[in-house]
Coordinates of C-alpha atoms and ligand atoms in Angstrom, one line a residue:
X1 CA 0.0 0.0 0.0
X2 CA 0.8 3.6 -1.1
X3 CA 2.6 5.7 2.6
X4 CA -0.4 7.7 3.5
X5 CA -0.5 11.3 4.6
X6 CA -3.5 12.5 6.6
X7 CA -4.2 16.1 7.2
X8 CA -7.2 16.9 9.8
X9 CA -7.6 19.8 12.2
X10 CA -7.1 17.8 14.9
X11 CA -4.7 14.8 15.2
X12 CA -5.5 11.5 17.3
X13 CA -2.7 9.1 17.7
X14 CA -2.9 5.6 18.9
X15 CA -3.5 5.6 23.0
X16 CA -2.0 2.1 22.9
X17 CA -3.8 -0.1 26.3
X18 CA -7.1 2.5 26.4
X19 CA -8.4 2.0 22.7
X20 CA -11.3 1.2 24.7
X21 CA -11.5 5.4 24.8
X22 CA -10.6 5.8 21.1
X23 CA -12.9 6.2 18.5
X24 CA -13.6 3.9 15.2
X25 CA -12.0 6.4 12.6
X26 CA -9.0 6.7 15.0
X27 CA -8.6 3.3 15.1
X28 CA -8.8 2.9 11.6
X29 CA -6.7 5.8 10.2
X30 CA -4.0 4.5 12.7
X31 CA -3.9 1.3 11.8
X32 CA -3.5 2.3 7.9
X33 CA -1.4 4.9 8.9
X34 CA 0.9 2.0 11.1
X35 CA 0.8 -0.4 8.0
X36 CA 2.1 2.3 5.2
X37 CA 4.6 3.8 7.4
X38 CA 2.2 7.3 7.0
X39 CA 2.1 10.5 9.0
X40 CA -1.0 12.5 10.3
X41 CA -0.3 16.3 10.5
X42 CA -2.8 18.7 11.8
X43 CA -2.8 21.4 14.7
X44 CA -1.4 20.4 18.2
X45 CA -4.4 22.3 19.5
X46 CA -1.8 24.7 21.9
X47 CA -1.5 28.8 20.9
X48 CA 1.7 30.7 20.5
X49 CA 2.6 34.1 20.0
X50 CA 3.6 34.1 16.6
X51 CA 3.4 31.3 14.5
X52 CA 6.5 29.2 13.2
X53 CA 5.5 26.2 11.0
X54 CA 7.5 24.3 13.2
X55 CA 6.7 20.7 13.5
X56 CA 6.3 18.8 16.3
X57 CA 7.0 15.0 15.8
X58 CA 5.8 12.3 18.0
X59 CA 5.7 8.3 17.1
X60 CA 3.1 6.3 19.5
X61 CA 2.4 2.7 18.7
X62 CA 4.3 3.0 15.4
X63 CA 2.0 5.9 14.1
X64 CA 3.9 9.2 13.5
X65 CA 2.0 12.8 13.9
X66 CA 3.0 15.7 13.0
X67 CA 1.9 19.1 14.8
X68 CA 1.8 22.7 14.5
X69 CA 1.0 25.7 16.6
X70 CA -1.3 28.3 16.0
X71 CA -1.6 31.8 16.9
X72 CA -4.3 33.0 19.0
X73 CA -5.6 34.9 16.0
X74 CA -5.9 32.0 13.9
X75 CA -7.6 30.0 16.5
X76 CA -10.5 32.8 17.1
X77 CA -10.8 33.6 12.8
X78 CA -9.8 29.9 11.5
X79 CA -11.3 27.4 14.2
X80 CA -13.8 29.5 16.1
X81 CA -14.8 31.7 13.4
X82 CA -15.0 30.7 9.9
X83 CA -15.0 26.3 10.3
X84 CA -17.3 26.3 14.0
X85 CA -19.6 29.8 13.2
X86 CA -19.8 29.8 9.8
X87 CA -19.6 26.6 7.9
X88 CA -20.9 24.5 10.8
X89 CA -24.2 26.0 11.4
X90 CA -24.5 26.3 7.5
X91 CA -23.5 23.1 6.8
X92 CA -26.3 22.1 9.3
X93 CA -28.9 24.2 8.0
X94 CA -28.4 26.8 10.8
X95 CA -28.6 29.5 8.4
X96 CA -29.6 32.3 11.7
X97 CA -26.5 31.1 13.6
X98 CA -24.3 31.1 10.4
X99 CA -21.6 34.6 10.6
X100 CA -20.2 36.1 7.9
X101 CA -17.3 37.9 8.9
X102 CA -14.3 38.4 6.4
X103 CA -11.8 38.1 9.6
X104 CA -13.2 34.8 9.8
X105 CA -12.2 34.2 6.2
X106 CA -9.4 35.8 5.6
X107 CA -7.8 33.7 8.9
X108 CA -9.6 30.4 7.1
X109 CA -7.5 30.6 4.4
X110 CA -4.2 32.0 5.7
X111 CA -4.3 28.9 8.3
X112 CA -4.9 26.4 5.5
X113 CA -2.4 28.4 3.4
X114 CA 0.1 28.0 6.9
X115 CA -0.8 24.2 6.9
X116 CA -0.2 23.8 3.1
X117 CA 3.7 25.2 3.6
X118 CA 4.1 24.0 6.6
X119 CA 3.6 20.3 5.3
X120 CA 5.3 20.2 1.8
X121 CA 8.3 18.6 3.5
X122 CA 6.3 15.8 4.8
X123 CA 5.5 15.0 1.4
X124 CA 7.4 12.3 -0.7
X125 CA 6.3 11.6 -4.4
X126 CA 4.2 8.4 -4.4
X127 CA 2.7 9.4 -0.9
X128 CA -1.2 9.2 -1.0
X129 CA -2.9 12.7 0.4
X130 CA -6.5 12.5 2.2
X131 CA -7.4 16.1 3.7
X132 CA -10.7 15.7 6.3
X133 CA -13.3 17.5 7.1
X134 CA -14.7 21.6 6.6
X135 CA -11.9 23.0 8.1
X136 CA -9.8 22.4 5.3
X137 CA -11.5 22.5 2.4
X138 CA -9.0 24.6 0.5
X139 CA -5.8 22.8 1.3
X140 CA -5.9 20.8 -2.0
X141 CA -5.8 23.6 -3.5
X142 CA -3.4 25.4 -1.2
X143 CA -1.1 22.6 -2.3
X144 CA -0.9 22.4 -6.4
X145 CA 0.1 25.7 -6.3
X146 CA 2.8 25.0 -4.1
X147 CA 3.4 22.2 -7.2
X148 CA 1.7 19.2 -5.4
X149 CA 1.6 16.7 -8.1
X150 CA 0.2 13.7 -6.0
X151 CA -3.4 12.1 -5.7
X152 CA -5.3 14.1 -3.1
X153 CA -8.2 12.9 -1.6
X154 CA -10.6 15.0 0.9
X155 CA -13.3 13.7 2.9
X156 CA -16.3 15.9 4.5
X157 CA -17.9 14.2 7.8
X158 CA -20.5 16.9 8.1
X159 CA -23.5 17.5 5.8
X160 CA -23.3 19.6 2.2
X161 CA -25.7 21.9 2.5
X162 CA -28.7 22.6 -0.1
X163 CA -28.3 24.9 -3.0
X164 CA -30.0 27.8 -1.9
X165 CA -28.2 28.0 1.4
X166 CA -25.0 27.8 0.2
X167 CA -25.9 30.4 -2.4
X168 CA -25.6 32.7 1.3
X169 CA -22.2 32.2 1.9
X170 CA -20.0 35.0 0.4
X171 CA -17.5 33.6 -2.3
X172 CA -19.4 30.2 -2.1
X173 CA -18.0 29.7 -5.8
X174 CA -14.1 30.1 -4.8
X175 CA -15.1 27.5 -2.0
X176 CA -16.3 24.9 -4.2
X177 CA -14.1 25.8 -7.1
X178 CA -11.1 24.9 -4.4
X179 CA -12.4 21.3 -4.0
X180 CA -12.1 20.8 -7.7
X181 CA -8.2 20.4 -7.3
X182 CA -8.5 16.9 -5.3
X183 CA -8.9 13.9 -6.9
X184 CA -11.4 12.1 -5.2
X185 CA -14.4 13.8 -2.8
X186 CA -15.8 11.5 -0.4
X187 CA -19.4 12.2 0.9
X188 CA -21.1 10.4 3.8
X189 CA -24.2 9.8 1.6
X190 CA -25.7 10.1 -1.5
X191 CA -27.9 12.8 -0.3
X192 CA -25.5 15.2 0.7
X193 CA -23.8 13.9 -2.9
X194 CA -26.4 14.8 -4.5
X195 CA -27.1 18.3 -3.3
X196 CA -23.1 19.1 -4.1
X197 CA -23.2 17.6 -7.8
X198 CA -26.6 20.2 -7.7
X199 CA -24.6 22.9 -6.8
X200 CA -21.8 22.3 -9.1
X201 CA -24.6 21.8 -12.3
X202 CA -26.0 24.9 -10.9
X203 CA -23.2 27.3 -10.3
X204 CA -20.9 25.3 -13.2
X205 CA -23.2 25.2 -16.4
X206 CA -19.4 24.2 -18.4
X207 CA -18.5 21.3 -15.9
X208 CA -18.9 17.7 -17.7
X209 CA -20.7 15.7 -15.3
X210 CA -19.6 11.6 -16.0
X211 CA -21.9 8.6 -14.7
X212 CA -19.1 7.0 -12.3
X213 CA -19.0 10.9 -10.9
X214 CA -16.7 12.1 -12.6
X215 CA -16.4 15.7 -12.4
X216 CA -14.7 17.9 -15.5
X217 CA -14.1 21.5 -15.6
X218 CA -11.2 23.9 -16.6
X219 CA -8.9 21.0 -17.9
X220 CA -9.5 19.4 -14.2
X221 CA -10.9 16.1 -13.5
X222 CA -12.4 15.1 -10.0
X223 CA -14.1 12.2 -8.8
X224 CA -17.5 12.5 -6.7
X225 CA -18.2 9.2 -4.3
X226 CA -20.7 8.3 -1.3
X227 CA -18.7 6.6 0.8
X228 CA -20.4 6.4 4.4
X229 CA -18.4 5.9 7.1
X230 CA -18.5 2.9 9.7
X231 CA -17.8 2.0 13.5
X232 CA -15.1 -0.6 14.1
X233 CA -18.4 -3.1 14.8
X234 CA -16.3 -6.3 15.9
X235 CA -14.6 -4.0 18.6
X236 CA -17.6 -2.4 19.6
X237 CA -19.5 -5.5 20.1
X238 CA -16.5 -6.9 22.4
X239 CA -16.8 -4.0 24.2
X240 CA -20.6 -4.9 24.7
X241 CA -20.2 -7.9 25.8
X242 CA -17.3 -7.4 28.4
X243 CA -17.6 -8.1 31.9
X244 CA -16.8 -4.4 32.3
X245 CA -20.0 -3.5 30.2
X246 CA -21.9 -6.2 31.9
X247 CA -21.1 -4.5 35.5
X248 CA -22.5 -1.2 33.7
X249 CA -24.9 -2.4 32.3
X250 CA -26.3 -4.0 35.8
X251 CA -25.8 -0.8 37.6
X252 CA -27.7 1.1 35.2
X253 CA -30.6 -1.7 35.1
X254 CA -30.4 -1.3 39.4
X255 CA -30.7 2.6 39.2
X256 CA -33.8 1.9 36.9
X257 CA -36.2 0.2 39.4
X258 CA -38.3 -1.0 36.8
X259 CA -38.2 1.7 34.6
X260 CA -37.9 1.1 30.7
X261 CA -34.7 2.9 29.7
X262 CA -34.4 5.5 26.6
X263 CA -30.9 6.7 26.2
X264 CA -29.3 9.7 24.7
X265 CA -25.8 10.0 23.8
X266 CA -24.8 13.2 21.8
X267 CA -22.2 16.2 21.9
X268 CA -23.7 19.2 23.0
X269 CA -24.4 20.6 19.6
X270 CA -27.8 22.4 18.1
X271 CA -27.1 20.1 15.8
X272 CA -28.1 17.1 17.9
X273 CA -31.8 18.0 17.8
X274 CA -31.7 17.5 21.9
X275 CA -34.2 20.4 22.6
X276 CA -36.5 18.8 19.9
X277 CA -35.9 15.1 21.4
X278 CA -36.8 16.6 25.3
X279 CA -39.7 18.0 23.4
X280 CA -41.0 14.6 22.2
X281 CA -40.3 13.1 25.2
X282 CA -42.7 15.6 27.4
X283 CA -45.5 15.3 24.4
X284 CA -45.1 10.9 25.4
X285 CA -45.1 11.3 29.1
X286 CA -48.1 14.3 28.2
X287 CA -50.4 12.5 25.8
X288 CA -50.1 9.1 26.9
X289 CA -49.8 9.5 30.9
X290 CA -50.0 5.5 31.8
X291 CA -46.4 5.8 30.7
X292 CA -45.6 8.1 34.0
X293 CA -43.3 6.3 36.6
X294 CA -42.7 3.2 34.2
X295 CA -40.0 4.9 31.6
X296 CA -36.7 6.9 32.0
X297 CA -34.8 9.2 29.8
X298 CA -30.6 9.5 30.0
X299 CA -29.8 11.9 28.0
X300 CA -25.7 12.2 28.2
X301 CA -24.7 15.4 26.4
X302 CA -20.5 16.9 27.2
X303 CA -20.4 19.9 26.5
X304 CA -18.2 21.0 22.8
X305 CA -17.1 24.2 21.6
X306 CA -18.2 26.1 24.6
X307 CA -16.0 29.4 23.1
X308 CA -18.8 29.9 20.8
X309 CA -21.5 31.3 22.1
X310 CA -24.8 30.0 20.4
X311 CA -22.9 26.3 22.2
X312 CA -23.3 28.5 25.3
X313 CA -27.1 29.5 24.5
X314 CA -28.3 26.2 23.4
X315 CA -26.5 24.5 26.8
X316 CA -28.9 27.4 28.8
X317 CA -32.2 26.3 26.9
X318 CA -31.5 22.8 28.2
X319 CA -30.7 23.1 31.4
X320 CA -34.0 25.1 31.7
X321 CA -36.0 22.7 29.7
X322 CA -34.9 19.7 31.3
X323 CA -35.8 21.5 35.0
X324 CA -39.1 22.1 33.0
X325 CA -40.0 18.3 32.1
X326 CA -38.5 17.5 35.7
X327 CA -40.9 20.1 37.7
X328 CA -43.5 18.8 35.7
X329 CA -43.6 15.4 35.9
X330 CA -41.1 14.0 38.5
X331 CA -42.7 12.5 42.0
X332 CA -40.9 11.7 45.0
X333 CA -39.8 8.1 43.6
X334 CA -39.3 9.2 39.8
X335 CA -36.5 11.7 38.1
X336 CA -38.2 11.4 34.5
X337 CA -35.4 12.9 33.0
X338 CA -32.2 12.3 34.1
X339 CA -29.6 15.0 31.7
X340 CA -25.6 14.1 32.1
X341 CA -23.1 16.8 31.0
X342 CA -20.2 14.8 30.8
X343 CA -18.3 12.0 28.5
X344 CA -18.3 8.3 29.7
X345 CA -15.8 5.7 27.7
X346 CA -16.8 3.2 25.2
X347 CA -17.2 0.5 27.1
X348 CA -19.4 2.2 29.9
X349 CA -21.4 3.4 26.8
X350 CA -22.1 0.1 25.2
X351 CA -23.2 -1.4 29.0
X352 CA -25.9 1.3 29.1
X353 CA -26.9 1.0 25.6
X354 CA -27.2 -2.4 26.3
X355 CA -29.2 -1.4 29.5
X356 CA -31.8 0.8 27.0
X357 CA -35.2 -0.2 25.8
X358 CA -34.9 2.6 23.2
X359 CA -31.8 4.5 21.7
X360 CA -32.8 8.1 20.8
X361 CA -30.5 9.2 17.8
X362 CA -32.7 12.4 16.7
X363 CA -30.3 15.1 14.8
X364 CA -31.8 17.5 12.9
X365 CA -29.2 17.2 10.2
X366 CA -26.0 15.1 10.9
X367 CA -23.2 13.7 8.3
X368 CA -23.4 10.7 9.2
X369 CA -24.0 9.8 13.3
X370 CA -21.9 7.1 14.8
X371 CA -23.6 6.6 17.9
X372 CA -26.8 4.9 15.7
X373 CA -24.5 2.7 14.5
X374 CA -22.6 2.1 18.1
X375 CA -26.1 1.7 19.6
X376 CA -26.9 -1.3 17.1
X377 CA -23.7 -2.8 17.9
X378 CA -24.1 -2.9 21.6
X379 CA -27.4 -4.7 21.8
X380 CA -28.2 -8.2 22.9
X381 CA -29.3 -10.0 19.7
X382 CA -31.3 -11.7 21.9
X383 CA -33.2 -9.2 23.4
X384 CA -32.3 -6.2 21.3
X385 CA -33.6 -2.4 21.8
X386 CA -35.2 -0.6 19.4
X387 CA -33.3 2.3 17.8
X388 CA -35.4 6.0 16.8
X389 CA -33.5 7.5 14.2
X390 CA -34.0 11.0 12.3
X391 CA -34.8 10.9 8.7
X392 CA -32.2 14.0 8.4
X393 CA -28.6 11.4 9.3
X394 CA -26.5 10.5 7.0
X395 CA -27.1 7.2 8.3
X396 CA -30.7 6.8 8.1
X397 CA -29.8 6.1 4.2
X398 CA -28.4 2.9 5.7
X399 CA -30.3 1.8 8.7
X400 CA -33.5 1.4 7.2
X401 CA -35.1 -0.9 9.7
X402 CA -34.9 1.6 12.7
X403 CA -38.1 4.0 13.0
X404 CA -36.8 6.7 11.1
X405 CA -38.8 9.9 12.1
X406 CA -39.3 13.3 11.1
X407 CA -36.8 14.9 14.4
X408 CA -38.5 18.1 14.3
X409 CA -42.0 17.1 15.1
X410 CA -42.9 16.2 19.0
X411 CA -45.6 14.0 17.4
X412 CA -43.9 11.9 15.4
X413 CA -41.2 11.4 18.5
X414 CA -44.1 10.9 21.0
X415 CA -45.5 8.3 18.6
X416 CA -42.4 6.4 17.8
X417 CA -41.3 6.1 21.8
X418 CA -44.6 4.5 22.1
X419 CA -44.3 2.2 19.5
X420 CA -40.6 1.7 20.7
X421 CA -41.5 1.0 24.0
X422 CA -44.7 -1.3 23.0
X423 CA -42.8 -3.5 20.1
X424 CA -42.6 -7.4 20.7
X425 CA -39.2 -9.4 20.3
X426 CA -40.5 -10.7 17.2
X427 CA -39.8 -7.9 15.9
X428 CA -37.1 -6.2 17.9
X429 CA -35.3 -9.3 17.0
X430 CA -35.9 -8.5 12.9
X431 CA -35.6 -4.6 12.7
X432 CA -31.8 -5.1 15.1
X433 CA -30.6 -8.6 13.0
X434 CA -31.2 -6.3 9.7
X435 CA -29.5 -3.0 11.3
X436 CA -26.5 -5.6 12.6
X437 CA -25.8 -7.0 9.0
X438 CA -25.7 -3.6 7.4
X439 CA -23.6 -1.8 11.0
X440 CA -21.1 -4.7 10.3
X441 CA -20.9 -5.1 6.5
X442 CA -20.6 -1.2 6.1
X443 CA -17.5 -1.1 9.3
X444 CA -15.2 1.4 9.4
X445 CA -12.4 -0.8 8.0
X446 CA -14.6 -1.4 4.7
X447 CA -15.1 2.7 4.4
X448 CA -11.3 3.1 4.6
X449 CA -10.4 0.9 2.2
X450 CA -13.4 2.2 -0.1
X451 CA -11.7 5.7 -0.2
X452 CA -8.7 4.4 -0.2
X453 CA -8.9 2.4 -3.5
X454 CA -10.7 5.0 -5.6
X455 CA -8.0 7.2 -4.5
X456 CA -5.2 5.0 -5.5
X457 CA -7.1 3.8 -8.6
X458 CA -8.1 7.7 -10.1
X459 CA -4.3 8.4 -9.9
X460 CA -4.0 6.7 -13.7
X461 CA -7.3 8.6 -15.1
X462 CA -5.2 12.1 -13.8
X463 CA -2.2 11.4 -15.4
X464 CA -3.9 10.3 -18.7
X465 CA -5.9 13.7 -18.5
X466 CA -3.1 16.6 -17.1
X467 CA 0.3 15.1 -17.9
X468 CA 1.7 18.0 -15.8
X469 CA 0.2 16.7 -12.7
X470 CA 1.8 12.5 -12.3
X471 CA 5.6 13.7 -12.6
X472 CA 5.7 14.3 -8.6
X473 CA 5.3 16.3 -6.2
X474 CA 7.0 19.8 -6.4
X475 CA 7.5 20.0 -10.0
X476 CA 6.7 23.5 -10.7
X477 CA 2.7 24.5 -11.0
X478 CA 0.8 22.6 -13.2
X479 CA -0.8 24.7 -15.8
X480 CA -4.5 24.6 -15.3
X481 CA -3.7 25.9 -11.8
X482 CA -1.7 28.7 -13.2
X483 CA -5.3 30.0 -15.3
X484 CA -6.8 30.2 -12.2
X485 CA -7.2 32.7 -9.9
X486 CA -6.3 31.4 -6.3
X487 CA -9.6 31.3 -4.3
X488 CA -10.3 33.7 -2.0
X489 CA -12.6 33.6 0.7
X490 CA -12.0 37.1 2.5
Ligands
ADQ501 P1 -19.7 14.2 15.7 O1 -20.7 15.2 15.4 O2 -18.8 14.4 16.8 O3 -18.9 13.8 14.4 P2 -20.9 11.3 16.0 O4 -21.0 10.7 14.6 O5 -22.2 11.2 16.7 O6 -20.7 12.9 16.0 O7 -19.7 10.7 16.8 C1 -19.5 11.0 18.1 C2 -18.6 10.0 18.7 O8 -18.3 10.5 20.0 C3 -19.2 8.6 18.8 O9 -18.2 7.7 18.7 C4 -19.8 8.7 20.3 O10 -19.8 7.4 20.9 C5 -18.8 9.6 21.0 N1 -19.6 10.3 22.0 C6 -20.7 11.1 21.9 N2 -21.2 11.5 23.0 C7 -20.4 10.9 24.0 C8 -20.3 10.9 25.4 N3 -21.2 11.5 26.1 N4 -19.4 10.2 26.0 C9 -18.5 9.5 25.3 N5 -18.4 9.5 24.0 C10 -19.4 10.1 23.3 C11 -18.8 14.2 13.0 C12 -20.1 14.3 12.2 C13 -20.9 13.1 12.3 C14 -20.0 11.9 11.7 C15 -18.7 11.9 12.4 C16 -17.8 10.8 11.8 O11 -20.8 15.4 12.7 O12 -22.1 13.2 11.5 O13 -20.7 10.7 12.0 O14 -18.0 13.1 12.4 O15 -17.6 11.1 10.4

């Protein structure tokens, strides 16, 4: 296999004896990283004075990472402003939070034009290039015109947004047109494929659009996938089925007292849809009272971002909501909604998943959502819960069998929990045995090496198409990048 080079704001190197703490994707991009001798480079996440492109090199478990500092400036206009206030909330259809600042943008592209310089050195000729997530959307670019000859790949985890929202961002075409210089753009569905090939047909009337998604404009050729990504399912399910889960799992089932359990596990985002979900849950315990006293609600939620302040605003409205459905309802032997602001590791998680009745997984727009898929994996195929799942996450494209519902409506939540709550094992058994096939087939290992191989195998289709951009890496600017003006986001 090609060395790989991975590029994400934030790094994650192997924790070597607590993987039981480390995500899927962690896993996953450190054990390809381990296996082609690769590097990760991305910020350190610490603030200096003046920036310095120096790199900071550490090896753990045979995974290198490289790191850089960032000024305090860049943090507030790259990372605050323009990827968490700007493209987040409108990548998540949060057009009122959404802020269009041009400090924002102008320190969006300086930091990815920092991260581009800074990482040329790292880069050999063969080495394969895969740039994640919205805060580095223009990096591809950033690099060919540094000379970058090699096959770039970028994937977005979040949402593309519809047409007539992006249309709001200023210079939305100089975003887009940056994403034209990779080779290969993963998406986590074909939905939010679909609304970018839109946009492109839309904004690009010249651009050739190919059956296999194949992308050509300006003499440039790019390659459009779905390629949802997975949880590391075999790991997960160990994790379930641990004696360390197990003793979870029985606490949780002794705090219960009888109750049926619906759980909740979500960063604290507006995202999330947890305002909505509390919602749903007071329009159950509302309309259909003989379900008083006999069901509980965890809702765990850490706190994220909590520099920004609509992440301050929306952890305000729930605190007072949940003291809401808690005056309302709770007697002196029942706490009908029980809200946790802090993380718990995997393994903790899967015991009280296993623990649940119902898992709640109610977005109102997510990429993908990886606890629907961890929540699957920690069941009891014997006695399975039943997952609720929004129509508006990536993975409802793949989880069919769960009740997918409409997030937004209180109705359709209230009805669903009921339905949840009321559903035989016949049928538990059928809906989780489908979700479990399609949670393991579709694993995080099977989504790496997905992107992977249509990023190795597009490298031949380049060359064949712009000659100038096969003979390695700094080899002066390939032409088609010269007729362009750089993008500009400020
Ligand atoms: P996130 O928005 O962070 O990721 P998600 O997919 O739900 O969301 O993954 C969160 C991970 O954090 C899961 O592994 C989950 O178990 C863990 N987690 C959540 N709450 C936790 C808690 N209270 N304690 C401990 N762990 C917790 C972005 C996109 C998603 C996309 C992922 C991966 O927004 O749509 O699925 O990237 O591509």
């Amino acid at each position: 296999m090609t060395r790989l080079l991975v590029v994400s704001n934030r790094v994650s190197p192997p924790v070597g004896e607590g993987k039981a703490n480390q995500g899927g994707l962690a896993v996953a991009l450190n054990s390809a990283l381990r296996e082609t001798n690769g590097i990760w480079f991305g910020w350190s996440g610490n603030e200096i004075d003046q920036f310095s492109g120096q790199i900071n090199f550490s090896r753990n478990d045979g995974v290198t990472t490289a790191t850089v500092d960032l000024e305090a400036q860049d943090v507030e206009e790259y990372y605050n402003g323009f990827a968490n206030r700007t493209l987040w909330p409108l990548f998540h259809d949060r057009i009122d939070l959404a802020e269009f600042e041009r400090g924002f943008a102008g320190g969006y592209e300086r930091v990815n034009a920092r991260f581009a310089e800074t990482m040329l050195p790292l880069i050999a000729p063969d080495d394969l290039i895969w740039v994640h997530d919205y805060h580095l959307i223009p990096l591809g670019s950033e690099l060919r015109q540094r000379g970058v000859g090699n096959r770039i790949g970028f994937f977005l985890h979040t949402p593309w947004p519809v047409l007539r929202l992006l249309l709001s961002l200023p210079h939305h075409r100089q975003l887009v047109e940056a994403l034209f210089d990779y080779d290969l753009l993963g998406f986590q569905c074909n939905a939010w494929r679909d609304g970018f090939l839109e946009y492109v047909r839309d904004q690009f009337p010249d651009a050739e659009m190919q059956d296999d998604g194949t992308i050509r404009i300006g003499g440039r050729s790019v390659r459009v996938i779905a390629c949802p990504i997975g949880i590391d399912a075999q790991d997960f399910m160990e994790s379930a089925a641990s004696p360390e889960a197990e003793t979870a799992r029985q606490e949780m089932i002794k705090s219960l007292d009888g109750k049926c359990l619906i759980i909740g596990v979500d960063r604290l985002d507006y995202s999330k849809g947890l305002e909505h979900r509390f919602h749903g849950y007071e329009r159950l315990l509302t309309d259909q009272p003989h379900y008083q006293e006999k069901v509980s609600l965890l809702q765990i939620a850490p706190p994220s971002r909590a520099d920004v302040a609509s992440y301050q605003d929306i952890r305000k409205g729930l605190d007072a909501l949940s003291g809401h459905i808690n005056g309302e309802f709770a007697t002196v032997h029942w706490v009908p909604l029980r809200y946790v602001n802090r993380g718990y590791d995997r393994t903790s998680l899967a015991g009280m998943f296993r623990a649940s009745r119902v898992g709640l997984v109610t977005p109102l727009r997510d990429g993908m959502n990886l606890v629907a898929k961890e929540y699957v994996a920690a069941q009891d195929p014997d006695d399975p819960g039943v997952l609720i799942l929004s129509k508006f996450a990536g993975a409802a494209e793949q989880l069919k069998q769960a009740l997918l519902v409409n997030p937004y409506s209180p109705e359709e939540l209230s009805d669903a929990l009921a339905q949840a709550l009321d559903m035989g094992l016949e049928e538990r058994r059928a809906r989780h045995a489908a979700l479990l096939e399609s949670v393991q087939r579709e694993d995080v290992h099977w989504w790496l090496r997905t992107f992977l191989d249509a990023l190795e195998d597009h490298g031949a289709e380049v060359i064949s198409l712009d000659q100038s951009r096969g003979g390695g890496n700094h080899g002066g600017i390939p032409q088609i990048h010269q007729s362009l003006a750089a993008p500009s986001f400020a």
